[in-house]
mmCIF file with all atom_site columns, C-alpha atoms in Angstrom:
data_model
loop_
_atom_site.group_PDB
_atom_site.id
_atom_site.type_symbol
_atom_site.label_atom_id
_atom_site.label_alt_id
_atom_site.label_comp_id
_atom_site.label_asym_id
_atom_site.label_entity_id
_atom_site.label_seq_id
_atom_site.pdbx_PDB_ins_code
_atom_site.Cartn_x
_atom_site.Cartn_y
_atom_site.Cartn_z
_atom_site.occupancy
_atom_site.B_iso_or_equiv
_atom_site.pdbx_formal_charge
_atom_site.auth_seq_id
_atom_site.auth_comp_id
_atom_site.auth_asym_id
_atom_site.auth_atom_id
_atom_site.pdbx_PDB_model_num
ATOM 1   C CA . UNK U 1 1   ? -13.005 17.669  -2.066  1.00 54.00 ? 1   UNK U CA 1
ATOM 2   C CA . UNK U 1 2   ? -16.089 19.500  -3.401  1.00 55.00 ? 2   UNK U CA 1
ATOM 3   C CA . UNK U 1 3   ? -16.771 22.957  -2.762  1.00 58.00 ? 3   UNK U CA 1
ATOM 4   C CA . UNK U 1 4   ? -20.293 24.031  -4.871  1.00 62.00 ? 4   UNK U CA 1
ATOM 5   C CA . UNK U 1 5   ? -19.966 22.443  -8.168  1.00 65.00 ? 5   UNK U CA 1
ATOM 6   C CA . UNK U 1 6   ? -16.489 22.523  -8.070  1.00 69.00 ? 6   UNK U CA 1
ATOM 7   C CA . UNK U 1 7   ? -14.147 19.770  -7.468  1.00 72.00 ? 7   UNK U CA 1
ATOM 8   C CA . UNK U 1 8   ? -11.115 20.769  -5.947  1.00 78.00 ? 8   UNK U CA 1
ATOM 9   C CA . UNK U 1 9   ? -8.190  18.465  -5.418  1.00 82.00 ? 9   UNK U CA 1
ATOM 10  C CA . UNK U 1 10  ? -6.184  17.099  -2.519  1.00 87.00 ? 10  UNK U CA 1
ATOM 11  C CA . UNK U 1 11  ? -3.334  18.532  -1.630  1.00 94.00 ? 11  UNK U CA 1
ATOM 12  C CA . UNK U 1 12  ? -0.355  16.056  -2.195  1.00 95.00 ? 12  UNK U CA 1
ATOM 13  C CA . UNK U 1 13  ? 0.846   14.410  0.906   1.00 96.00 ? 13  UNK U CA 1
ATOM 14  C CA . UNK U 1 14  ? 4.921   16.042  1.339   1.00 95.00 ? 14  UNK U CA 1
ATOM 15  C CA . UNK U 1 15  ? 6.757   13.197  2.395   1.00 96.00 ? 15  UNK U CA 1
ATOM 16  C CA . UNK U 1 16  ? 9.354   15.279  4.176   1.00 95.00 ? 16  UNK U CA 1
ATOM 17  C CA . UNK U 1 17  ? 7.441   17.546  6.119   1.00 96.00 ? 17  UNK U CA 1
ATOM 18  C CA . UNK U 1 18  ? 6.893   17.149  9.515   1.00 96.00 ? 18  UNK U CA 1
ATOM 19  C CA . UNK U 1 19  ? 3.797   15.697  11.284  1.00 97.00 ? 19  UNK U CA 1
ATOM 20  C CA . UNK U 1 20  ? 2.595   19.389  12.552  1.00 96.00 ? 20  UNK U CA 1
ATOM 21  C CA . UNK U 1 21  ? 2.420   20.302  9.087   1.00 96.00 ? 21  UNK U CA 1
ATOM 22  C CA . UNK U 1 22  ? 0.545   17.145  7.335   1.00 97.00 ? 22  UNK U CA 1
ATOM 23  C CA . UNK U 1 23  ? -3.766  17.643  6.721   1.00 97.00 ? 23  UNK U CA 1
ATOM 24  C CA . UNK U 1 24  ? -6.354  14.902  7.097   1.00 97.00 ? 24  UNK U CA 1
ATOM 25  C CA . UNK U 1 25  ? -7.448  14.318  2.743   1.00 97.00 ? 25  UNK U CA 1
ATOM 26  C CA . UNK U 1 26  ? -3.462  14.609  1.652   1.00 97.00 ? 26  UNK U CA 1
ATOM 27  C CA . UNK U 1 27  ? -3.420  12.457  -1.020  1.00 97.00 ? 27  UNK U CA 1
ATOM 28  C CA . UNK U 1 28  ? -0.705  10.465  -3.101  1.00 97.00 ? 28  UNK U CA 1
ATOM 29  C CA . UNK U 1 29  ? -0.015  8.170   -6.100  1.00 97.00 ? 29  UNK U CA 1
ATOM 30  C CA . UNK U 1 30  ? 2.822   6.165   -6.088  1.00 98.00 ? 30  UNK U CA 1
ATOM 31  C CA . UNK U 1 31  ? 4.597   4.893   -9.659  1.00 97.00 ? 31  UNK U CA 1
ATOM 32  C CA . UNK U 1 32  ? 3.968   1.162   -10.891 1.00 98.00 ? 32  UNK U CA 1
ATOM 33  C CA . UNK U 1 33  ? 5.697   -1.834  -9.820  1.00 98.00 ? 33  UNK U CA 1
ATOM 34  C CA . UNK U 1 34  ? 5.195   -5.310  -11.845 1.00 98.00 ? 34  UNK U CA 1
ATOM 35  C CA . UNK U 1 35  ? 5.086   -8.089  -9.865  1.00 98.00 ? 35  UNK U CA 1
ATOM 36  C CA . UNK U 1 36  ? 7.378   -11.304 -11.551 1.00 98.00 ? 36  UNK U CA 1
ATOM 37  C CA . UNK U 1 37  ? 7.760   -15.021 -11.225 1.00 97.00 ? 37  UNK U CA 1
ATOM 38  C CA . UNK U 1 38  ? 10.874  -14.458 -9.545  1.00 98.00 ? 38  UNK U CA 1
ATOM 39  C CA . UNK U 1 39  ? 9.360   -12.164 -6.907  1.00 98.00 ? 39  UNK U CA 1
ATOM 40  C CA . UNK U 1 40  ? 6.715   -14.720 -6.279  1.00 98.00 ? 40  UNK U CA 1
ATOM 41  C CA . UNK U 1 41  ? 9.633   -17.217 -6.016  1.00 98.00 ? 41  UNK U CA 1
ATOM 42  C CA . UNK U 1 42  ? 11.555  -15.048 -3.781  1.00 98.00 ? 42  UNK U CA 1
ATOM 43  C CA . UNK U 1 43  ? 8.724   -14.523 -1.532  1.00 98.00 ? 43  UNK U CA 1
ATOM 44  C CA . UNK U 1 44  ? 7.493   -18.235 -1.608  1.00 98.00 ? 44  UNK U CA 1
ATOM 45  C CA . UNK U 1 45  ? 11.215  -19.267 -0.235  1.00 98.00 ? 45  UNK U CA 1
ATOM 46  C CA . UNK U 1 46  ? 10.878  -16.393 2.016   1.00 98.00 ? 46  UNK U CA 1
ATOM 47  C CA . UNK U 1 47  ? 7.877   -16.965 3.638   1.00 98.00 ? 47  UNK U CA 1
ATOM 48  C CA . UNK U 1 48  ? 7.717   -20.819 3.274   1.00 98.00 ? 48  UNK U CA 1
ATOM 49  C CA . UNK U 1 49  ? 4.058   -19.958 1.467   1.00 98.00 ? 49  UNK U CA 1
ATOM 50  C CA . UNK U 1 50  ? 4.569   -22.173 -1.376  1.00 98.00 ? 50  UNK U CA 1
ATOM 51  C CA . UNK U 1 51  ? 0.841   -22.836 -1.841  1.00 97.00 ? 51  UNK U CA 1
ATOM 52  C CA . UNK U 1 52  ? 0.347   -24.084 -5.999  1.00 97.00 ? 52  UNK U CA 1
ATOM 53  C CA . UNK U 1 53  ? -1.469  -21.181 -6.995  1.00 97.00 ? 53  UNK U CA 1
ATOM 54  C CA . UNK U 1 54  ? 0.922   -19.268 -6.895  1.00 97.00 ? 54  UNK U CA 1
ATOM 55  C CA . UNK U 1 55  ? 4.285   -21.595 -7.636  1.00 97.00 ? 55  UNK U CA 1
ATOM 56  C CA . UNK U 1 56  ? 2.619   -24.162 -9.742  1.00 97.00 ? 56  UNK U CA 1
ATOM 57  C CA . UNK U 1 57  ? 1.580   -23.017 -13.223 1.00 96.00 ? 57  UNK U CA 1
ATOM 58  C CA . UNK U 1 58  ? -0.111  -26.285 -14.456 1.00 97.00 ? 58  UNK U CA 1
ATOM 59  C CA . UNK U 1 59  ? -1.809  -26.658 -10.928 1.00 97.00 ? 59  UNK U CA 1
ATOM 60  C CA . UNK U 1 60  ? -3.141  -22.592 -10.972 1.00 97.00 ? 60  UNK U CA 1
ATOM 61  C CA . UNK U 1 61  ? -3.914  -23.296 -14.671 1.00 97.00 ? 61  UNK U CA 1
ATOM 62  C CA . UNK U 1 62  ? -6.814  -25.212 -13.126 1.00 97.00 ? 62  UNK U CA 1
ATOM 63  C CA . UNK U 1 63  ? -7.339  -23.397 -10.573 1.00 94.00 ? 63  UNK U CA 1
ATOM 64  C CA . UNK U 1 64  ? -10.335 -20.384 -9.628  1.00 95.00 ? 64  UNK U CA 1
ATOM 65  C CA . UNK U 1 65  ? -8.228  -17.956 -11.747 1.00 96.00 ? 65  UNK U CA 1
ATOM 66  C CA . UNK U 1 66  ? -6.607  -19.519 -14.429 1.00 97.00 ? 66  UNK U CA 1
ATOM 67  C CA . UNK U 1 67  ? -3.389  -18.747 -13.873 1.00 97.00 ? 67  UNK U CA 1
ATOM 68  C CA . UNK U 1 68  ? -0.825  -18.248 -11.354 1.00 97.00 ? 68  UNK U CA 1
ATOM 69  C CA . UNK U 1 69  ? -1.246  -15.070 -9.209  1.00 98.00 ? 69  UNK U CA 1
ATOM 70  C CA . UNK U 1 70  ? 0.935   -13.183 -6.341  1.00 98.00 ? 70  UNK U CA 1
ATOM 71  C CA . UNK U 1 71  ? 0.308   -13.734 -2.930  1.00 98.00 ? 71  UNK U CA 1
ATOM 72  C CA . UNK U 1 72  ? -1.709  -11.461 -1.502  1.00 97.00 ? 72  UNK U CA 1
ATOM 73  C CA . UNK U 1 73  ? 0.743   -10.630 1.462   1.00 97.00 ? 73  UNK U CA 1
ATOM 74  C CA . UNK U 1 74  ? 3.560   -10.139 -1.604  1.00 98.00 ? 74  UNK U CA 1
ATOM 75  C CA . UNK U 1 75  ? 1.260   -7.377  -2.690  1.00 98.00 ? 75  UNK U CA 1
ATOM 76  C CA . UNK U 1 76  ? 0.836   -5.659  0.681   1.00 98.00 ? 76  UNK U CA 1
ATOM 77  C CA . UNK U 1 77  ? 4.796   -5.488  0.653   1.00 97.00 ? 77  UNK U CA 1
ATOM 78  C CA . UNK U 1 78  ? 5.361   -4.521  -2.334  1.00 98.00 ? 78  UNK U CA 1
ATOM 79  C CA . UNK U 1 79  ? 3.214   -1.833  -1.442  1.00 98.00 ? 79  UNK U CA 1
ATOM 80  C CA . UNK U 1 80  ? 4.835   -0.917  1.473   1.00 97.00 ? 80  UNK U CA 1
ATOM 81  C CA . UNK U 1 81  ? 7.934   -0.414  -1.135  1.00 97.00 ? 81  UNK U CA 1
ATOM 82  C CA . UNK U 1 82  ? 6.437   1.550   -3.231  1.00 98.00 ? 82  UNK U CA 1
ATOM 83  C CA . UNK U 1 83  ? 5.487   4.592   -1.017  1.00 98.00 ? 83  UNK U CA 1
ATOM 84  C CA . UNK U 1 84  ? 7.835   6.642   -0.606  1.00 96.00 ? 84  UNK U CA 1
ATOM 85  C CA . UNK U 1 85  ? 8.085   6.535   3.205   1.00 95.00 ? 85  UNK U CA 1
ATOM 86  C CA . UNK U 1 86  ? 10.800  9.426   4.378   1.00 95.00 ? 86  UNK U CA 1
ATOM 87  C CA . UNK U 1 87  ? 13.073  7.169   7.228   1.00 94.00 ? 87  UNK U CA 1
ATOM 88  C CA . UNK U 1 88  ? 14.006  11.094  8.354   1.00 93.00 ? 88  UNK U CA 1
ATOM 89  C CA . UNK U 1 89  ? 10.150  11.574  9.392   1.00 96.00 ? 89  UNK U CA 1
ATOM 90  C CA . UNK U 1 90  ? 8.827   7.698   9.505   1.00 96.00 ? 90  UNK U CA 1
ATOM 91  C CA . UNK U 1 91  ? 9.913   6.087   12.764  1.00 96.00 ? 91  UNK U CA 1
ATOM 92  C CA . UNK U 1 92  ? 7.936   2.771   12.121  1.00 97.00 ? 92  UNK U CA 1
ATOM 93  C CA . UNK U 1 93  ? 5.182   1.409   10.788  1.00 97.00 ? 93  UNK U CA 1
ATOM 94  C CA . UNK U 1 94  ? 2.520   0.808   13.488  1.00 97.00 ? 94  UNK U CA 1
ATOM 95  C CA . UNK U 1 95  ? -0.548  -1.463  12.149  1.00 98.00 ? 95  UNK U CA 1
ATOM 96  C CA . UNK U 1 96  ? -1.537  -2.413  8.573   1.00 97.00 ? 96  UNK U CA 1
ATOM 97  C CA . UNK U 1 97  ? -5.405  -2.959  9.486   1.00 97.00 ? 97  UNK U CA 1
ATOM 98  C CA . UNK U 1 98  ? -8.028  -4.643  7.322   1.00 97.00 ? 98  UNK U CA 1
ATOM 99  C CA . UNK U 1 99  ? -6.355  -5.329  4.702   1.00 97.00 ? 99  UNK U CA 1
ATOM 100 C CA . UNK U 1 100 ? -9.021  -6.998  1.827   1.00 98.00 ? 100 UNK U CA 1
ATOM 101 C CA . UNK U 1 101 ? -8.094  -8.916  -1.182  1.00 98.00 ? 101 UNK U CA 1
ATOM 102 C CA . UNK U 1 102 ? -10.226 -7.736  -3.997  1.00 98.00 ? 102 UNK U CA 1
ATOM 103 C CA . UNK U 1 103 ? -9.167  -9.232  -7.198  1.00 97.00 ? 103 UNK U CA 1
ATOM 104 C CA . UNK U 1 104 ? -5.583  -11.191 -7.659  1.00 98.00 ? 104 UNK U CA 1
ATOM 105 C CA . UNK U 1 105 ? -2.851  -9.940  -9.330  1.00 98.00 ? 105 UNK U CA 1
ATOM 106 C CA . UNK U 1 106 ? -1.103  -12.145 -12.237 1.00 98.00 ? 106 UNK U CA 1
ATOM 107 C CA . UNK U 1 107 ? 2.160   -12.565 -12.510 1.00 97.00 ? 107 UNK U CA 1
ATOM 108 C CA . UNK U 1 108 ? 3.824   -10.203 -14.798 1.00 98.00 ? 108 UNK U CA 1
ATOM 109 C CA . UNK U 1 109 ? 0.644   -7.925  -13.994 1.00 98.00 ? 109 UNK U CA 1
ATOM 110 C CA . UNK U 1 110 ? 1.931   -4.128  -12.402 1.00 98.00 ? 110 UNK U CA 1
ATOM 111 C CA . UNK U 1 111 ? 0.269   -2.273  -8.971  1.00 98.00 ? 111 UNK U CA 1
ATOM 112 C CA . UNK U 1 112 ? 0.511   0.741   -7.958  1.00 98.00 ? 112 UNK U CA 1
ATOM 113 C CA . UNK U 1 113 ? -0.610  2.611   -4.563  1.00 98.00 ? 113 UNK U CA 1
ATOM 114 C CA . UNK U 1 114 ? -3.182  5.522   -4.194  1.00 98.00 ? 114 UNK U CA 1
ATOM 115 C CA . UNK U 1 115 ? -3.449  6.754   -0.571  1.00 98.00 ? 115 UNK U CA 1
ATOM 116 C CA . UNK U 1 116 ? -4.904  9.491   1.319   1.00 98.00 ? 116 UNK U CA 1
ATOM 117 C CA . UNK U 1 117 ? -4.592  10.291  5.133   1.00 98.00 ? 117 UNK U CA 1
ATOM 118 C CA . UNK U 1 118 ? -7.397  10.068  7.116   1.00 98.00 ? 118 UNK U CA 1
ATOM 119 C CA . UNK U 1 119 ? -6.460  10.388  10.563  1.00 98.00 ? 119 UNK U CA 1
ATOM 120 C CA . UNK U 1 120 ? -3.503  12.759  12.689  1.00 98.00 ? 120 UNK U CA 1
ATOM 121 C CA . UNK U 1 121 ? -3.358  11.980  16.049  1.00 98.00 ? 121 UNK U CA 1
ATOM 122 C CA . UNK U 1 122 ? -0.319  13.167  18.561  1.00 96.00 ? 122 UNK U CA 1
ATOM 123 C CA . UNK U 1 123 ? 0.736   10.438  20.454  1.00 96.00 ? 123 UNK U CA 1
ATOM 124 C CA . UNK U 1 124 ? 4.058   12.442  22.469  1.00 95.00 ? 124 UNK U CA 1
ATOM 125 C CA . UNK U 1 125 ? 5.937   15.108  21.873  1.00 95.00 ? 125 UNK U CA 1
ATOM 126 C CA . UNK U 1 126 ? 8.339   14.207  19.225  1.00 95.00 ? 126 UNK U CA 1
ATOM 127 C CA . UNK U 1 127 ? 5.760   12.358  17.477  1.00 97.00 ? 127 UNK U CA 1
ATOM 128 C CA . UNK U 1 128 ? 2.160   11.709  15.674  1.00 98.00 ? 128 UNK U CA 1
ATOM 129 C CA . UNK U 1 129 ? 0.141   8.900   14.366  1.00 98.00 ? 129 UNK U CA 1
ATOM 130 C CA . UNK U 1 130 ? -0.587  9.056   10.452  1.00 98.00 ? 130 UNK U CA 1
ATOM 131 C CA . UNK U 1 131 ? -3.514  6.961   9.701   1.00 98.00 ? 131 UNK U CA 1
ATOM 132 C CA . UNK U 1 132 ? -3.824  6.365   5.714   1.00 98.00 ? 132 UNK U CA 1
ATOM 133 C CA . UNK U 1 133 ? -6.360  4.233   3.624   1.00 98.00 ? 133 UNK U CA 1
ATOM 134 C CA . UNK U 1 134 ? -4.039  2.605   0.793   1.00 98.00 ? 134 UNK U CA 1
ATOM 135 C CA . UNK U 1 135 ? -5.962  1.310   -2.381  1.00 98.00 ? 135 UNK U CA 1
ATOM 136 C CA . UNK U 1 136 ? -3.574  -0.836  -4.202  1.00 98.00 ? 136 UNK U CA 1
ATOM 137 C CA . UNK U 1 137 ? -4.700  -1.091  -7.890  1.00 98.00 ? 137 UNK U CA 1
ATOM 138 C CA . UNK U 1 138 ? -3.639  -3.093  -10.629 1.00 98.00 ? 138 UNK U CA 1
ATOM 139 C CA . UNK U 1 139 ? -2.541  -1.856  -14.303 1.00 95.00 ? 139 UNK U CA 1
ATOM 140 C CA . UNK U 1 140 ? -6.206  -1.758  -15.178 1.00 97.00 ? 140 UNK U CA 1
ATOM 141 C CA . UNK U 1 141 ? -6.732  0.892   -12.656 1.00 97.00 ? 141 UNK U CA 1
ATOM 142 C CA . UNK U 1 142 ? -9.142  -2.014  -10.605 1.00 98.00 ? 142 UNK U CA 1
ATOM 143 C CA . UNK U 1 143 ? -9.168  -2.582  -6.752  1.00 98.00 ? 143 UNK U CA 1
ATOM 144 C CA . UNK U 1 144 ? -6.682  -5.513  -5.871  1.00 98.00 ? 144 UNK U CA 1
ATOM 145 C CA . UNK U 1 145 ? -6.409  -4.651  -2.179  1.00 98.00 ? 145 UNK U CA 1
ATOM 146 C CA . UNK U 1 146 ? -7.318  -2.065  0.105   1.00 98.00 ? 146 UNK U CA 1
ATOM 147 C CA . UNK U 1 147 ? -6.042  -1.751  3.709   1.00 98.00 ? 147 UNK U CA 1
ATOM 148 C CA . UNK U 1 148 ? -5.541  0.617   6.487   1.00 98.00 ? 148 UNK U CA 1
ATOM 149 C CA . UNK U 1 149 ? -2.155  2.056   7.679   1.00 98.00 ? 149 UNK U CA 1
ATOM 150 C CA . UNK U 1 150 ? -0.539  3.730   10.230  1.00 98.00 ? 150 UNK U CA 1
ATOM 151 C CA . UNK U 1 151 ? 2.724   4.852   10.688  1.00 98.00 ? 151 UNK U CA 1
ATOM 152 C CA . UNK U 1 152 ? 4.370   7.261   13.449  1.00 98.00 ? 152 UNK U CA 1
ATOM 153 C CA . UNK U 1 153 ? 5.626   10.407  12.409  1.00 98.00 ? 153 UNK U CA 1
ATOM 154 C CA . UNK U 1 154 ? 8.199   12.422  13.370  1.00 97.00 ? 154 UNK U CA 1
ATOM 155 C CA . UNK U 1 155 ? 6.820   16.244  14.398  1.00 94.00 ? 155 UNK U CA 1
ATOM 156 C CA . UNK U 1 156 ? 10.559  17.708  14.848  1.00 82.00 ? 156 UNK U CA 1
ATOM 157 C CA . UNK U 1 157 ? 11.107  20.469  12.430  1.00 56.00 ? 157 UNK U CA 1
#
């Protein structure tokens, strides 16, 4: 936020505080996470995705990025993991909306999350809709994936 020439920062989102309380530009920054062979394995036998760029090292060796990468939907989890999502005020997770893959993420390479809420909307009386915009970023600080979410938030006290 700018006021004049001076910047002045978001406030940082409280995670335990209920949805009466939360303001539209709350922002966060969650810690890193690196992302390893065996978590691609995991999800590959999880999801049944077992597509050779990212189980096949030789194969993704060849491939458009030189090297075996995490699936793109791995990354969206693993992001959903890494915010620190309060179960006493998060009821569920409503919509993850347009999520775009910007730049793949090797394996052994780390992401972390930066997030900021952009919409509050009551939906009943016990609880809101939190709309964020999630930037996942890579250890190089780059865009890997960007995506809307919304969760519903509990406004008891």
């Amino acid at each position: 936020m700018t006021l004049g020439t001076e910047t002045i920062p978001a406030p940082v989102i409280d995670w335990a505080a209920p949805f009466d309380e939360l303001v539209e530009g709350a922002a966060f920054t969650t810690a890193q996470r690196v992302i390893t062979a065996s978590d691609v394995q995991a999800f590959a036998e999880l999801t049944g995705d077992h597509h050779p760029l990212h189980t096949d090292a030789a194969w993704a060796a060849a491939g458009p990025f030189g090297e075996q990468i995490a699936h793109g939907m791995l990354i969206v989890s693993i992001a959903v993991g890494l915010v620190p999502l309060d179960p006493r005020r998060i009821l569920a997770l409503r919509a993850i909306r347009d999520a775009t893959f910007k730049r793949p993420v090797p394996l052994d390479g780390a992401v972390s999350v930066r997030g900021r809420i952009t919409g509050l909307r009551a939906v009943a009386a016990d609880a809101g809709i939190v709309s964020f915009q999630w930037s996942v970023v890579d250890d190089a600080d780059r865009l890997a994936c960007r995506a809307g979410v919304d969760v519903l938030w509990s406004r008891d006290a």
